[in-house]
Short mmCIF file of C-alpha atoms in Angstrom, two decimals:
data_model
loop_
_atom_site.label_atom_id
_atom_site.label_comp_id
_atom_site.label_asym_id
_atom_site.label_seq_id
_atom_site.Cartn_x
_atom_site.Cartn_y
_atom_site.Cartn_z
CA UNK A 1 0.00 0.00 0.00
CA UNK A 2 2.89 2.39 0.76
CA UNK A 3 4.46 1.61 -2.62
CA UNK A 4 1.19 2.24 -4.46
CA UNK A 5 0.69 5.53 -2.60
CA UNK A 6 4.20 6.73 -3.56
CA UNK A 7 3.58 5.91 -7.22
CA UNK A 8 0.23 7.72 -7.21
CA UNK A 9 1.80 10.82 -5.67
CA UNK A 10 4.19 11.02 -8.65
CA UNK A 11 1.23 11.53 -10.99
CA UNK A 12 -0.05 14.94 -11.85
CA UNK A 13 -3.66 16.01 -11.04
CA UNK A 14 -4.89 15.19 -14.58
CA UNK A 15 -3.30 11.72 -14.51
CA UNK A 16 -4.91 10.94 -11.14
CA UNK A 17 -8.33 12.05 -12.50
CA UNK A 18 -7.91 9.86 -15.60
CA UNK A 19 -6.93 6.89 -13.41
CA UNK A 20 -10.03 7.37 -11.23
CA UNK A 21 -12.41 7.54 -14.17
CA UNK A 22 -10.86 4.45 -15.75
CA UNK A 23 -11.70 2.30 -12.68
CA UNK A 24 -14.94 0.33 -12.85
CA UNK A 25 -16.65 -0.18 -9.46
CA UNK A 26 -19.23 -2.85 -8.80
CA UNK A 27 -21.52 -1.76 -5.97
CA UNK A 28 -22.41 -5.35 -5.03
CA UNK A 29 -18.74 -6.33 -4.75
CA UNK A 30 -17.95 -3.30 -2.58
CA UNK A 31 -20.85 -4.01 -0.21
CA UNK A 32 -19.99 -7.73 0.05
CA UNK A 33 -16.32 -6.97 0.73
CA UNK A 34 -17.22 -4.38 3.39
CA UNK A 35 -19.69 -6.79 5.02
CA UNK A 36 -17.09 -9.58 5.06
CA UNK A 37 -14.48 -7.35 6.70
CA UNK A 38 -16.95 -6.12 9.34
CA UNK A 39 -18.18 -9.67 10.00
CA UNK A 40 -14.66 -11.08 10.49
CA UNK A 41 -13.69 -8.18 12.77
CA UNK A 42 -16.87 -8.60 14.85
CA UNK A 43 -16.36 -12.36 15.30
CA UNK A 44 -12.72 -11.81 16.28
CA UNK A 45 -13.39 -9.18 18.93
CA UNK A 46 -16.46 -10.97 20.36
CA UNK A 47 -14.67 -14.32 20.65
CA UNK A 48 -11.58 -12.80 22.25
CA UNK A 49 -11.89 -13.37 26.04
CA UNK A 50 -12.08 -10.27 28.19
CA UNK A 51 -9.32 -9.69 30.71
CA UNK A 52 -10.56 -10.02 34.29
CA UNK A 53 -8.86 -7.80 36.86
CA UNK A 54 -8.82 -8.16 40.63
CA UNK A 55 -8.95 -4.49 41.58
CA UNK A 56 -8.66 -5.03 45.34
CA UNK A 57 -10.07 -7.06 48.22
CA UNK A 58 -10.74 -6.72 51.95
CA UNK A 59 -10.68 -9.26 54.79
CA UNK A 60 -12.76 -9.13 57.95
CA UNK A 61 -10.79 -8.80 61.19
CA UNK A 62 -12.76 -10.18 64.17
CA UNK A 63 -12.99 -8.00 67.29
CA UNK A 64 -10.79 -8.96 70.25
CA UNK A 65 -13.93 -9.64 72.30
CA UNK A 66 -14.50 -12.74 70.16
CA UNK A 67 -11.10 -14.30 70.90
CA UNK A 68 -11.08 -17.92 72.07
CA UNK A 69 -7.77 -18.84 73.78
CA UNK A 70 -7.13 -22.54 74.35
CA UNK A 71 -7.99 -22.27 78.05
CA UNK A 72 -11.35 -20.64 77.31
CA UNK A 73 -12.20 -23.17 74.61
CA UNK A 74 -11.41 -26.14 76.88
CA UNK A 75 -13.25 -24.65 79.86
CA UNK A 76 -16.37 -24.18 77.76
CA UNK A 77 -16.02 -27.73 76.37
CA UNK A 78 -15.87 -29.16 79.89
CA UNK A 79 -19.00 -27.27 80.88
CA UNK A 80 -20.97 -28.07 77.71
CA UNK A 81 -19.89 -31.75 77.57
CA UNK A 82 -19.68 -32.35 81.31
CA UNK A 83 -21.39 -35.73 80.95
CA UNK A 84 -18.84 -36.98 78.44
CA UNK A 85 -15.24 -36.35 79.56
CA UNK A 86 -13.89 -38.54 76.73
CA UNK A 87 -15.25 -36.06 74.15
CA UNK A 88 -13.59 -33.21 76.06
CA UNK A 89 -10.28 -35.09 76.07
CA UNK A 90 -10.62 -35.81 72.34
CA UNK A 91 -11.15 -32.11 71.57
CA UNK A 92 -8.12 -31.24 73.67
CA UNK A 93 -5.92 -33.67 71.72
CA UNK A 94 -7.17 -32.25 68.42
CA UNK A 95 -6.58 -28.68 69.56
CA UNK A 96 -3.04 -29.52 70.71
CA UNK A 97 -2.14 -30.74 67.21
CA UNK A 98 -4.32 -28.36 65.18
CA UNK A 99 -1.75 -25.64 64.46
CA UNK A 100 -4.14 -22.94 65.72
CA UNK A 101 -2.94 -20.12 67.96
CA UNK A 102 -4.39 -18.26 70.92
CA UNK A 103 -5.96 -15.41 68.93
CA UNK A 104 -8.57 -17.19 66.79
CA UNK A 105 -12.17 -16.03 67.19
CA UNK A 106 -15.65 -17.49 67.48
CA UNK A 107 -18.93 -15.53 67.13
CA UNK A 108 -20.60 -14.14 70.30
CA UNK A 109 -23.39 -16.77 70.37
CA UNK A 110 -20.80 -19.56 70.80
CA UNK A 111 -19.36 -17.84 73.89
CA UNK A 112 -22.52 -18.54 75.88
CA UNK A 113 -22.77 -21.66 78.03
CA UNK A 114 -24.55 -23.46 76.53
CA UNK A 115 -24.22 -21.81 73.07
CA UNK A 116 -27.25 -19.97 71.67
CA UNK A 117 -27.33 -20.82 67.94
CA UNK A 118 -30.51 -18.86 67.14
CA UNK A 119 -31.48 -17.52 63.74
CA UNK A 120 -31.19 -13.97 65.08
CA UNK A 121 -27.65 -14.61 66.33
CA UNK A 122 -26.66 -16.19 63.00
CA UNK A 123 -27.97 -13.16 61.10
CA UNK A 124 -26.06 -10.93 63.52
CA UNK A 125 -22.81 -12.76 62.76
CA UNK A 126 -23.47 -12.57 59.00
CA UNK A 127 -24.11 -8.83 59.18
CA UNK A 128 -20.98 -8.24 61.25
CA UNK A 129 -18.68 -10.25 58.97
CA UNK A 130 -20.10 -9.35 55.55
CA UNK A 131 -20.86 -5.67 56.16
CA UNK A 132 -17.45 -5.08 57.75
CA UNK A 133 -15.68 -6.62 54.74
CA UNK A 134 -17.88 -4.69 52.28
CA UNK A 135 -17.33 -1.36 54.08
CA UNK A 136 -13.59 -1.94 54.01
CA UNK A 137 -13.73 -2.77 50.28
CA UNK A 138 -15.67 0.44 49.55
CA UNK A 139 -13.10 2.48 51.48
CA UNK A 140 -10.10 0.88 49.74
CA UNK A 141 -11.42 1.07 46.17
CA UNK A 142 -13.69 4.12 46.18
CA UNK A 143 -16.39 1.86 44.76
CA UNK A 144 -19.97 3.07 45.17
CA UNK A 145 -22.90 0.68 45.67
CA UNK A 146 -24.53 1.79 42.41
CA UNK A 147 -21.35 0.76 40.52
CA UNK A 148 -21.83 -2.94 41.36
CA UNK A 149 -23.25 -4.86 38.41
CA UNK A 150 -22.81 -8.43 39.72
CA UNK A 151 -22.95 -9.71 43.32
CA UNK A 152 -22.01 -13.25 44.39
CA UNK A 153 -22.14 -14.38 48.03
CA UNK A 154 -21.03 -17.84 49.14
CA UNK A 155 -21.68 -19.45 52.52
CA UNK A 156 -21.96 -23.22 52.79
CA UNK A 157 -23.93 -23.92 55.95
CA UNK A 158 -26.07 -20.87 56.66
CA UNK A 159 -28.68 -20.27 53.97
CA UNK A 160 -31.50 -18.05 55.29
CA UNK A 161 -34.50 -16.59 53.48
CA UNK A 162 -34.15 -13.92 52.15
CA UNK A 163 -30.66 -14.93 51.07
CA UNK A 164 -27.37 -13.39 52.20
CA UNK A 165 -27.01 -11.71 48.81
CA UNK A 166 -30.44 -10.09 49.35
CA UNK A 167 -29.23 -8.95 52.77
CA UNK A 168 -26.30 -7.15 51.11
CA UNK A 169 -28.57 -5.60 48.48
CA UNK A 170 -30.92 -4.33 51.19
CA UNK A 171 -28.11 -2.90 53.34
CA UNK A 172 -26.38 -0.96 50.54
CA UNK A 173 -29.49 -0.26 48.43
CA UNK A 174 -27.97 -1.79 45.31
CA UNK A 175 -29.56 -1.34 41.89
CA UNK A 176 -32.74 -3.23 41.04
CA UNK A 177 -31.20 -4.69 37.87
CA UNK A 178 -28.17 -6.17 39.67
CA UNK A 179 -27.31 -9.79 38.86
CA UNK A 180 -27.11 -11.47 42.27
CA UNK A 181 -26.24 -15.06 43.21
CA UNK A 182 -26.14 -16.90 46.54
CA UNK A 183 -24.07 -20.11 46.67
CA UNK A 184 -24.60 -22.55 49.54
CA UNK A 185 -23.53 -26.08 50.45
CA UNK A 186 -20.36 -25.95 48.33
CA UNK A 187 -17.77 -26.19 51.09
CA UNK A 188 -14.51 -24.37 51.66
CA UNK A 189 -13.71 -24.18 47.94
CA UNK A 190 -16.83 -22.10 47.20
CA UNK A 191 -14.70 -18.96 47.02
CA UNK A 192 -12.98 -20.11 43.83
CA UNK A 193 -16.29 -21.36 42.43
CA UNK A 194 -17.60 -17.81 42.97
CA UNK A 195 -14.55 -16.41 41.16
CA UNK A 196 -15.21 -18.78 38.25
CA UNK A 197 -18.88 -17.73 38.11
CA UNK A 198 -17.90 -14.05 38.21
CA UNK A 199 -15.40 -14.62 35.39
CA UNK A 200 -18.05 -16.24 33.18
CA UNK A 201 -20.51 -13.42 33.86
CA UNK A 202 -17.89 -10.75 33.16
CA UNK A 203 -17.14 -12.41 29.81
CA UNK A 204 -20.78 -11.86 28.83
CA UNK A 205 -21.41 -8.41 30.31
CA UNK A 206 -18.95 -5.75 29.13
CA UNK A 207 -17.81 -2.79 31.22
CA UNK A 208 -18.99 -4.36 34.50
CA UNK A 209 -17.92 -4.69 38.14
CA UNK A 210 -18.45 -7.87 40.16
CA UNK A 211 -18.20 -8.19 43.94
CA UNK A 212 -17.60 -11.63 45.45
CA UNK A 213 -18.19 -12.19 49.18
CA UNK A 214 -16.65 -15.31 50.78
CA UNK A 215 -17.60 -16.36 54.31
CA UNK A 216 -18.80 -19.10 56.62
CA UNK A 217 -21.33 -18.37 59.37
CA UNK A 218 -20.47 -20.58 62.35
CA UNK A 219 -23.22 -19.66 64.84
CA UNK A 220 -25.88 -22.24 63.81
CA UNK A 221 -23.34 -25.01 63.21
CA UNK A 222 -21.56 -25.45 66.54
CA UNK A 223 -21.92 -29.17 67.34
CA UNK A 224 -22.98 -30.01 70.91
CA UNK A 225 -23.03 -33.81 70.68
CA UNK A 226 -20.48 -36.56 71.35
CA UNK A 227 -19.65 -37.98 67.90
CA UNK A 228 -15.89 -37.53 67.44
CA UNK A 229 -16.10 -37.14 63.66
CA UNK A 230 -18.46 -34.19 64.24
CA UNK A 231 -16.42 -32.59 67.04
CA UNK A 232 -13.47 -31.92 64.71
CA UNK A 233 -14.99 -28.83 63.00
CA UNK A 234 -15.54 -27.22 66.44
CA UNK A 235 -11.78 -27.26 66.96
CA UNK A 236 -10.83 -25.91 63.51
CA UNK A 237 -13.44 -23.49 62.15
CA UNK A 238 -13.33 -19.84 63.16
CA UNK A 239 -14.83 -16.45 62.13
CA UNK A 240 -13.74 -14.91 58.85
CA UNK A 241 -14.85 -13.33 55.60
CA UNK A 242 -13.58 -11.46 52.55
CA UNK A 243 -14.98 -9.18 49.83
CA UNK A 244 -13.31 -9.07 46.39
CA UNK A 245 -13.81 -6.58 43.56
CA UNK A 246 -13.40 -7.97 40.03
CA UNK A 247 -13.78 -5.93 36.86
CA UNK A 248 -13.45 -6.24 33.07
CA UNK A 249 -13.14 -2.49 32.56
CA UNK A 250 -9.99 -1.44 30.73
CA UNK A 251 -9.83 1.69 32.90
CA UNK A 252 -9.11 -0.52 35.95
CA UNK A 253 -5.96 -2.00 34.44
CA UNK A 254 -3.53 0.47 36.02
CA UNK A 255 -4.76 0.27 39.59
CA UNK A 256 -5.77 -3.41 39.64
CA UNK A 257 -3.59 -5.64 41.79
CA UNK A 258 -3.95 -8.88 39.83
CA UNK A 259 -5.12 -10.37 36.55
CA UNK A 260 -7.00 -13.67 36.50
CA UNK A 261 -5.16 -16.19 34.32
CA UNK A 262 -6.78 -19.60 34.92
CA UNK A 263 -9.50 -21.30 36.97
CA UNK A 264 -9.51 -25.12 37.09
CA UNK A 265 -12.29 -27.01 38.87
CA UNK A 266 -12.32 -30.72 39.76
CA UNK A 267 -15.38 -32.53 41.16
CA UNK A 268 -15.22 -36.08 42.56
CA UNK A 269 -18.88 -36.26 43.60
CA UNK A 270 -19.56 -39.28 41.36
CA UNK A 271 -17.60 -41.42 43.83
CA UNK A 272 -19.65 -42.39 46.92
CA UNK A 273 -16.73 -42.12 49.37
CA UNK A 274 -15.79 -38.71 48.06
CA UNK A 275 -19.41 -37.57 48.22
CA UNK A 276 -19.79 -38.54 51.88
CA UNK A 277 -16.35 -37.64 53.25
CA UNK A 278 -17.63 -34.21 54.44
CA UNK A 279 -21.28 -34.74 55.31
CA UNK A 280 -23.85 -32.78 57.30
CA UNK A 281 -26.12 -35.10 59.26
CA UNK A 282 -27.71 -35.85 62.62
CA UNK A 283 -26.09 -38.01 65.28
CA UNK A 284 -27.94 -40.64 67.33
CA UNK A 285 -29.22 -37.96 69.71
CA UNK A 286 -30.53 -35.72 66.94
CA UNK A 287 -27.74 -33.12 67.08
CA UNK A 288 -26.81 -31.76 63.64
CA UNK A 289 -23.14 -31.56 62.75
CA UNK A 290 -20.54 -31.92 60.01
CA UNK A 291 -19.01 -35.37 59.91
CA UNK A 292 -15.42 -35.62 58.61
CA UNK A 293 -14.44 -39.03 57.24
CA UNK A 294 -11.14 -40.80 58.03
CA UNK A 295 -10.64 -41.11 54.25
CA UNK A 296 -10.66 -37.32 53.83
CA UNK A 297 -6.93 -36.85 53.21
CA UNK A 298 -6.73 -39.75 50.74
CA UNK A 299 -9.71 -38.39 48.81
CA UNK A 300 -8.24 -34.87 48.87
CA UNK A 301 -5.00 -36.30 47.44
CA UNK A 302 -6.85 -37.94 44.54
CA UNK A 303 -8.79 -34.74 43.83
CA UNK A 304 -5.54 -32.76 43.87
CA UNK A 305 -3.92 -35.15 41.37
CA UNK A 306 -6.85 -34.73 38.99
CA UNK A 307 -6.72 -30.97 39.37
CA UNK A 308 -2.99 -30.58 38.75
CA UNK A 309 -3.21 -32.94 35.77
CA UNK A 310 -5.45 -30.32 34.15
CA UNK A 311 -3.53 -27.36 35.56
CA UNK A 312 -0.04 -28.60 34.61
CA UNK A 313 -0.21 -28.17 30.81
CA UNK A 314 -1.60 -24.65 31.28
CA UNK A 315 1.21 -23.32 33.49
CA UNK A 316 4.28 -25.59 33.46
CA UNK A 317 7.28 -24.87 31.21
CA UNK A 318 7.86 -27.23 28.28
CA UNK A 319 10.81 -28.97 29.98
CA UNK A 320 8.67 -30.05 32.95
CA UNK A 321 5.87 -31.25 30.68
CA UNK A 322 8.35 -33.28 28.62
CA UNK A 323 9.84 -34.98 31.69
CA UNK A 324 6.36 -35.82 32.96
CA UNK A 325 5.36 -37.25 29.55
CA UNK A 326 8.51 -39.37 29.21
CA UNK A 327 8.08 -40.79 32.73
CA UNK A 328 4.43 -41.58 31.99
CA UNK A 329 5.34 -43.39 28.76
CA UNK A 330 8.12 -45.27 30.56
CA UNK A 331 5.74 -46.49 33.26
CA UNK A 332 3.20 -47.61 30.66
CA UNK A 333 5.66 -49.41 28.34
CA UNK A 334 8.74 -50.47 30.33
CA UNK A 335 8.16 -50.65 34.08
CA UNK A 336 4.94 -49.76 35.95
CA UNK A 337 6.96 -49.63 39.21
CA UNK A 338 8.87 -46.54 38.10
CA UNK A 339 8.33 -43.68 40.50
CA UNK A 340 5.97 -41.14 38.86
CA UNK A 341 7.55 -37.79 38.08
CA UNK A 342 6.11 -34.92 40.10
CA UNK A 343 6.37 -31.68 38.10
CA UNK A 344 8.16 -28.80 39.76
CA UNK A 345 5.39 -26.25 40.15
CA UNK A 346 7.87 -23.84 41.75
CA UNK A 347 8.98 -23.06 38.19
CA UNK A 348 5.44 -21.93 37.35
CA UNK A 349 4.55 -19.97 40.52
CA UNK A 350 6.28 -17.66 42.96
CA UNK A 351 3.56 -17.88 45.64
CA UNK A 352 1.20 -20.59 46.89
CA UNK A 353 -2.04 -20.03 48.81
CA UNK A 354 -3.17 -23.43 50.11
CA UNK A 355 -6.53 -23.55 51.87
CA UNK A 356 -5.87 -23.43 55.62
CA UNK A 357 -8.23 -26.31 56.32
CA UNK A 358 -5.96 -27.84 58.94
CA UNK A 359 -2.37 -28.79 59.59
CA UNK A 360 -2.81 -32.18 57.85
CA UNK A 361 -4.06 -30.51 54.65
CA UNK A 362 -1.08 -28.16 54.47
CA UNK A 363 1.39 -30.95 55.29
CA UNK A 364 -0.05 -33.20 52.58
CA UNK A 365 0.14 -30.55 49.87
CA UNK A 366 3.62 -29.47 50.89
CA UNK A 367 4.73 -33.09 50.56
CA UNK A 368 2.92 -33.83 47.29
CA UNK A 369 4.04 -30.61 45.56
CA UNK A 370 7.55 -30.68 47.11
CA UNK A 371 7.24 -27.15 48.47
CA UNK A 372 9.58 -25.41 50.88
CA UNK A 373 8.60 -24.09 54.31
CA UNK A 374 8.49 -20.55 52.90
CA UNK A 375 6.04 -21.57 50.17
CA UNK A 376 3.50 -22.78 52.75
CA UNK A 377 4.30 -20.10 55.33
CA UNK A 378 1.25 -17.98 54.45
CA UNK A 379 -1.06 -20.98 54.89
CA UNK A 380 0.43 -22.09 58.22
CA UNK A 381 0.44 -18.58 59.68
CA UNK A 382 -3.15 -17.95 58.55
CA UNK A 383 -4.25 -21.17 60.24
CA UNK A 384 -2.37 -20.15 63.39
CA UNK A 385 -3.71 -16.59 63.55
CA UNK A 386 -7.26 -16.96 62.20
CA UNK A 387 -8.03 -20.71 62.12
CA UNK A 388 -9.96 -22.34 59.29
CA UNK A 389 -12.07 -19.48 57.91
CA UNK A 390 -13.45 -21.68 55.13
CA UNK A 391 -13.66 -20.09 51.66
CA UNK A 392 -12.13 -16.80 52.84
CA UNK A 393 -8.85 -18.34 54.08
CA UNK A 394 -7.15 -17.91 50.67
CA UNK A 395 -7.56 -14.13 50.90
CA UNK A 396 -6.04 -13.95 54.39
CA UNK A 397 -3.07 -15.86 52.96
CA UNK A 398 -2.74 -13.53 49.98
CA UNK A 399 -2.86 -10.57 52.35
CA UNK A 400 -0.11 -12.17 54.46
CA UNK A 401 2.19 -12.35 51.41
CA UNK A 402 1.44 -8.70 50.60
CA UNK A 403 1.95 -7.62 54.22
CA UNK A 404 5.39 -9.26 54.15
CA UNK A 405 6.27 -7.16 51.07
CA UNK A 406 6.90 -10.22 48.91
CA UNK A 407 4.48 -9.56 46.04
CA UNK A 408 6.28 -8.12 43.01
CA UNK A 409 5.12 -7.21 39.52
CA UNK A 410 4.83 -10.29 37.31
CA UNK A 411 4.66 -12.75 40.23
CA UNK A 412 2.25 -15.65 39.77
CA UNK A 413 0.01 -16.91 42.57
CA UNK A 414 -1.62 -20.34 42.79
CA UNK A 415 -4.69 -20.59 45.04
CA UNK A 416 -5.79 -24.15 45.91
CA UNK A 417 -8.94 -24.98 47.87
CA UNK A 418 -10.83 -28.13 48.86
CA UNK A 419 -14.52 -28.47 49.61
CA UNK A 420 -17.30 -30.92 50.35
CA UNK A 421 -18.70 -32.86 47.47
CA UNK A 422 -15.68 -33.57 47.09
CA UNK A 423 -14.04 -30.73 45.16
CA UNK A 424 -10.56 -29.37 44.47
CA UNK A 425 -10.45 -25.97 42.77
CA UNK A 426 -7.55 -23.81 41.64
CA UNK A 427 -7.09 -20.22 40.50
CA UNK A 428 -4.00 -18.60 39.01
CA UNK A 429 -3.39 -14.85 39.31
CA UNK A 430 -0.63 -12.67 37.88
CA UNK A 431 0.47 -9.58 39.78
CA UNK A 432 -0.01 -6.35 37.78
CA UNK A 433 2.31 -4.21 39.88
CA UNK A 434 4.64 -4.40 42.85
CA UNK A 435 2.34 -4.13 45.85
CA UNK A 436 3.24 -1.88 48.76
CA UNK A 437 2.89 -3.25 52.28
CA UNK A 438 -0.73 -2.60 53.33
CA UNK A 439 -1.18 -0.18 56.23
CA UNK A 440 -4.52 -1.73 57.17
CA UNK A 441 -6.07 -5.18 56.97
CA UNK A 442 -6.15 -8.24 59.21
CA UNK A 443 -2.36 -8.51 59.56
CA UNK A 444 -1.55 -4.83 60.07
CA UNK A 445 -1.08 -4.99 63.86
CA UNK A 446 0.70 -8.36 64.07
CA UNK A 447 2.66 -9.03 60.86
CA UNK A 448 5.95 -8.11 62.56
CA UNK A 449 5.48 -11.09 64.93
CA UNK A 450 5.20 -13.59 62.08
CA UNK A 451 6.30 -16.16 61.11
CA UNK A 452 6.14 -17.90 64.50
CA UNK A 453 7.31 -21.36 65.44
CA UNK A 454 4.39 -23.79 65.60
CA UNK A 455 5.24 -26.88 67.68
CA UNK A 456 3.98 -30.30 66.71
CA UNK A 457 2.04 -30.54 69.99
CA UNK A 458 0.99 -27.70 72.29
CA UNK A 459 0.53 -29.21 75.74
CA UNK A 460 -2.68 -27.93 77.34
#
């Protein structure tokens, strides 16, 4: 085109006019060509996935009045389960090995003896956790309620009517045409399911903001029976919540902290053992609780293998994929007893956020993925400081990494979560900019004390 333009410019005005008149245009051909160009351009731009940005997020910090030191927890257990000292002793052994610290928190209704798990108290906890996280998100981002186009709230065990998402809409007077969703019964990995749902919605609706709220309301789910499998959650689950702002607006690119790269979801619910390994049911006395199966860690390991099999080709360098493929072929053809090659995911990610479901979960993933102590530091410290906060734990871990000043531009983060059903879900984020140490947030007043040494057993 440049060459043709230069040649045309050499002509005089009369020569250019003669050239123009000598051309024969066909109106049908021009219209068809224009339509074809427009059609191809439209298909290209509509099929191109929109970039999803994580603008910012906020985590709920429980008030000090809700703290449950070990001594308080055990004293309450002795009073509540005074007729069954073996259950009290079992809880003490679990707490000693749990990896939790002295500053974890339970909602006010659980502090009563006996606990008062009323609907009113559960709503009070939900309002405290969710509204505090939302207010913090509004302050950090400058977001206004009318700017929210999509709202997704997840909470596994507490599902009132009207829903928690309706509660948020009522509190902040959100728009009547907002697209709202309330996810329940999906376990501790519901946070990443919410992120996946928000991503799909943002691909369809241009120029939109989505707010995801991750929490677990503990008040109505404190188990007061004697079944050991159901007493475990009492020792591990604590108050927590997070609110996350996602956007597909190009104008948010500069200030956004992260860009969503991948979400991989694995569901093992077709297997009966996997389906029942985390199960809400009644005990012999009619007390409702969450039963954790002895096969939980084995099932979690199988779900993780399936998940990383899908995740690996998306993120691993070619050298790691080739080694994995050659080992797989060797085991199939030459010797099935060959040790399977475990890809080095440290070459694909700088940071790991493993769901702080318990010390055993973190230990198992550290072993399977061959991670260093520093790679799982955020998970262990989150478990120690806040306990298992269900779907919101990943965001406390991410905030820990930021508070330590370790998040740099271009760093990749792998979030891994497990949930009832049984599910293993992953999300990969890429840091848009070097993140300054936050001056607020859940770690602001204690980050200088961490990491702390966590003994194998804390004698109570």
